[in-house]
XYZ file of C-alpha atoms in Angstrom:
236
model
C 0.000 0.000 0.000
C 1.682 2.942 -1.386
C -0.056 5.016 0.931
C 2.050 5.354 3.607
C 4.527 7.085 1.700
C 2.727 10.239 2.407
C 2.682 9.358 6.448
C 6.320 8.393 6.277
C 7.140 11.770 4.675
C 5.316 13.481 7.214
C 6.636 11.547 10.473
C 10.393 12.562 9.021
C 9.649 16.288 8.347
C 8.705 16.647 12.337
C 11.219 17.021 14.089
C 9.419 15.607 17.430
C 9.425 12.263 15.614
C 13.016 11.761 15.603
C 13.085 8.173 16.924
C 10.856 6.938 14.385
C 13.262 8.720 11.484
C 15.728 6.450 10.983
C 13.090 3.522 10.226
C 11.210 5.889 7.895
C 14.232 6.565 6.144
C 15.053 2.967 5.514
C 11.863 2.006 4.120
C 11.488 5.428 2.063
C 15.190 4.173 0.635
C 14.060 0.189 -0.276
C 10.941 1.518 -1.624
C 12.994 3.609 -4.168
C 15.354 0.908 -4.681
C 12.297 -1.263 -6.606
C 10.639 0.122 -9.076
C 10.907 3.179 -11.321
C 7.239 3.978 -10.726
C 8.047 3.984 -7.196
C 10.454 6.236 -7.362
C 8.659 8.432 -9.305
C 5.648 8.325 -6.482
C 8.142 9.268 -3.909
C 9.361 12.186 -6.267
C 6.173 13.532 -6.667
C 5.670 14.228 -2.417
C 8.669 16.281 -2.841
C 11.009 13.990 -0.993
C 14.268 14.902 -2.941
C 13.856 18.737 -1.562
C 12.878 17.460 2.371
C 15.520 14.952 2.277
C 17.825 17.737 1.065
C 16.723 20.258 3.748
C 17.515 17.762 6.273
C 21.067 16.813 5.769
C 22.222 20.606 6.578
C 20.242 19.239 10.370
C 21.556 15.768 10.412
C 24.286 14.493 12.384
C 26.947 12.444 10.226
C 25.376 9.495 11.242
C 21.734 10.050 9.590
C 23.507 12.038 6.883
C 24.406 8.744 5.686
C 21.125 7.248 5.863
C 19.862 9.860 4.421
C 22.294 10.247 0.975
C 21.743 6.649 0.667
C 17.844 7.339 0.293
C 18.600 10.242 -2.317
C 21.083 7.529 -3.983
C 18.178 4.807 -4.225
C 16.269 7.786 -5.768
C 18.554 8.361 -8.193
C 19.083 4.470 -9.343
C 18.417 2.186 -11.733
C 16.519 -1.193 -11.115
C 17.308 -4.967 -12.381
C 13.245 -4.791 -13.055
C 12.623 -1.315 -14.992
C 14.362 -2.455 -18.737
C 13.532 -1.661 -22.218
C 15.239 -3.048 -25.083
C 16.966 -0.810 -27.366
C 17.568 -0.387 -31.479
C 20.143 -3.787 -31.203
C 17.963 -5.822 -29.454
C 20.082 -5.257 -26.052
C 18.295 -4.910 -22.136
C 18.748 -0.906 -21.124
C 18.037 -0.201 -17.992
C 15.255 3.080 -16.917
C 16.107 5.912 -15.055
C 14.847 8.418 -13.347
C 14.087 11.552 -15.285
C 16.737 13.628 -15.338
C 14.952 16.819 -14.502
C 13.252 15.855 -11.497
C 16.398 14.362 -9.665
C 19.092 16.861 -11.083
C 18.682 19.084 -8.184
C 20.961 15.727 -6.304
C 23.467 16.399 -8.351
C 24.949 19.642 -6.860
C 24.235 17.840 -3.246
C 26.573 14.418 -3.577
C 29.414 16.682 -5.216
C 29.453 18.898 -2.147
C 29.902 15.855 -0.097
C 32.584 14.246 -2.107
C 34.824 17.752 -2.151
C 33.805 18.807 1.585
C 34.229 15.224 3.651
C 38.043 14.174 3.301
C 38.135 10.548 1.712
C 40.408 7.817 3.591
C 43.651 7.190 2.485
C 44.303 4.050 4.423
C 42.843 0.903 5.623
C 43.522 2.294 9.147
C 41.360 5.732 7.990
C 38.949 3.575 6.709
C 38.021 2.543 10.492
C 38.349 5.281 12.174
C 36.047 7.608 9.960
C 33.383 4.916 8.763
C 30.287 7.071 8.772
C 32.250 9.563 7.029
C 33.049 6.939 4.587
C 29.661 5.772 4.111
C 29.075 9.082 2.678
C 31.642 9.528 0.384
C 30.698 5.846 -0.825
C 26.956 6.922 -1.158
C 27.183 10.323 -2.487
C 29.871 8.587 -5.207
C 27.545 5.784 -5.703
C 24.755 8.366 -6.347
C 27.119 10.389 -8.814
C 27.737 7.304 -10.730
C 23.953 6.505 -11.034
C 23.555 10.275 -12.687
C 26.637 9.720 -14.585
C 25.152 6.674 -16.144
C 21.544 8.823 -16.571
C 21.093 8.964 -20.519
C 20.111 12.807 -20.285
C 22.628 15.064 -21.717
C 23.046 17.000 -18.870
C 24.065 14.015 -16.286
C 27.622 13.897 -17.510
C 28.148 17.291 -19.066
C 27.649 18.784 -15.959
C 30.270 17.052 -13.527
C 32.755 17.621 -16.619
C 32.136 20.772 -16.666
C 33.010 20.994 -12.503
C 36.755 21.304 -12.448
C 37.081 21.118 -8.525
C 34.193 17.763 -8.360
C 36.919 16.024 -11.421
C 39.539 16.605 -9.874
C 38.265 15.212 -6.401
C 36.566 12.158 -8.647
C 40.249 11.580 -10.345
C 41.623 11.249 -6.291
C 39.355 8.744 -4.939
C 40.767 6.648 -7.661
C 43.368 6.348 -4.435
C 40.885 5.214 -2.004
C 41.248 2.258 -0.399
C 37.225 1.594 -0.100
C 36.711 -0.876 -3.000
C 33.361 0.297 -3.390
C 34.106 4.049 -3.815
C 36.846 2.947 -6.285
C 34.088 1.309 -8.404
C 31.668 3.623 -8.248
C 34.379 6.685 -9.300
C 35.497 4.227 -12.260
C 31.691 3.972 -13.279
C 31.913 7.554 -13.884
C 34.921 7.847 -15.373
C 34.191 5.672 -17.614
C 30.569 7.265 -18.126
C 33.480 10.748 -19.081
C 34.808 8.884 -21.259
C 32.293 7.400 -23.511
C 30.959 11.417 -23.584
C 34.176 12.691 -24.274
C 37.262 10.714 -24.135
C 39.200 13.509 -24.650
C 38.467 14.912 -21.118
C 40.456 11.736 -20.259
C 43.498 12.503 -22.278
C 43.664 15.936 -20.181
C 44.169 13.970 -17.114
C 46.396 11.507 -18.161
C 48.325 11.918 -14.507
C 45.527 9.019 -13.733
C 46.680 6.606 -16.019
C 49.033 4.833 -13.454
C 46.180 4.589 -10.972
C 44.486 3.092 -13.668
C 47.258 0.895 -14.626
C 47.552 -0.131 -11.187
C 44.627 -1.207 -10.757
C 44.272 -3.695 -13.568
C 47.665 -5.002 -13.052
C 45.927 -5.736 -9.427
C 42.472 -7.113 -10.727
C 40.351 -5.325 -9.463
C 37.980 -3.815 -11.632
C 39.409 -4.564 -14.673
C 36.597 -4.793 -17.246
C 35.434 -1.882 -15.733
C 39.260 -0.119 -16.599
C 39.611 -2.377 -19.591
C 36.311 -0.464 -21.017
C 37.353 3.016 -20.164
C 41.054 2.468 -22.192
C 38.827 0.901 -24.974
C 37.002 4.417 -25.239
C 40.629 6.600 -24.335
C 42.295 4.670 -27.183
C 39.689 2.930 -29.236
C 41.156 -0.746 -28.999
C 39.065 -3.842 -28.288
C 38.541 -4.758 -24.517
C 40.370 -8.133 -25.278
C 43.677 -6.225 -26.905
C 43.816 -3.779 -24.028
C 43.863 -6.857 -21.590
C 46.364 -8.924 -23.763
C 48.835 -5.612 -23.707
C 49.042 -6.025 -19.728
């Protein structure tokens, strides 16, 4: 019963309900994460703007909770897919122009919250990292949006690429994949944008020499320099 979508939205825009927030925010967040036309229900109460006012209230602790609601928001689902001109599954998103205002949002919290840079960081600062891991894993799901916009505008962010080109150095698996996803997401929209930074290429390198992510890097070298995935690999 979608209607308690509207009671949940109410309980976490009181502030006297504070105890029951984190519980609304949870099942606000796996509601999103089903179906498109969920999504687009809990889009339509104005949750994105809400959700957004709170975080400038919210301890680091619900801040996480609460980017990984606007990150659900912003996603794709395994059961909203269309198939294209060559007969291949594509996967919905949102529309662009009611989610964009997210955008702005999970770069300000990947440039103002200072990513680990060791295992050791990694425990000491965890719900800082859960941030950084949802606000990249929301930046990747609006990098991968087909609107025009979704990648043009981090490109055209100089601070939020440079920051994005960093956490290639993280040592949170998870944020590394999700900043690959965009990068790779740069370069199919412009490759050249990757030249410009080629002080990345022995993260890169690095990487696939260790295995970890390789299709993922294998794919983004196939767009830099236009070689087959399977010739890239053979060459390292």
């Amino acid at each position: 019963d979608l209607d308690i979508i509207p009671k949940m939205i109410n309980v976490i825009s009181n502030p006297k309900t504070s105890d029951l927030r984190k519980q609304c925010f949870l099942i606000l967040g796996n509601i999103a994460s089903e179906t498109l036309d969920f999504k687009n229900i809990i889009i339509q109460y104005g949750t994105i703007s809400l959700l957004i006012e709170l975080l400038t209230l919210s301890c680091e602790k619900d801040k996480h909770i609460i980017v990984w609601v606007l990150t659900n928001i912003c996603s794709c689902t395994g059961t909203d897919v269309v198939t294209n001109n060559n007969n291949h599954d594509q996967q919905i998103y949102p529309n662009y122009d009611s989610i964009r205002q997210v955008l702005p949002i999970f770069s300000s919290l990947i440039q103002t919250n200072n990513s680990p840079k060791s295992l050791t960081d990694l425990n000491n600062n965890n719900n800082i990292d859960q941030i950084i891991d949802s606000a990249c894993l929301g930046l990747s799901y609006l990098s991968e949006n087909p609107h025009p916009e979704s990648v043009k505008t981090i490109i055209e962010d100089e601070i939020l690429l440079s920051k994005i080109f960093q956490l290639l150095s993280s040592p949170h698996m998870n944020i590394q994949r999700s900043v690959l996803n965009i990068i790779h997401q740069i370069s199919i929209y412009n490759p050249q944008i990757i030249i410009d930074h080629l002080n990345i290429l022995p993260q890169l390198i690095y990487c696939l020499n260790q295995r970890t992510h390789m299709k993922k890097i294998c794919l983004i070298f196939n767009e830099i320099f236009q070689e087959s995935v399977d010739q890239i690999q053979s060459a390292f």
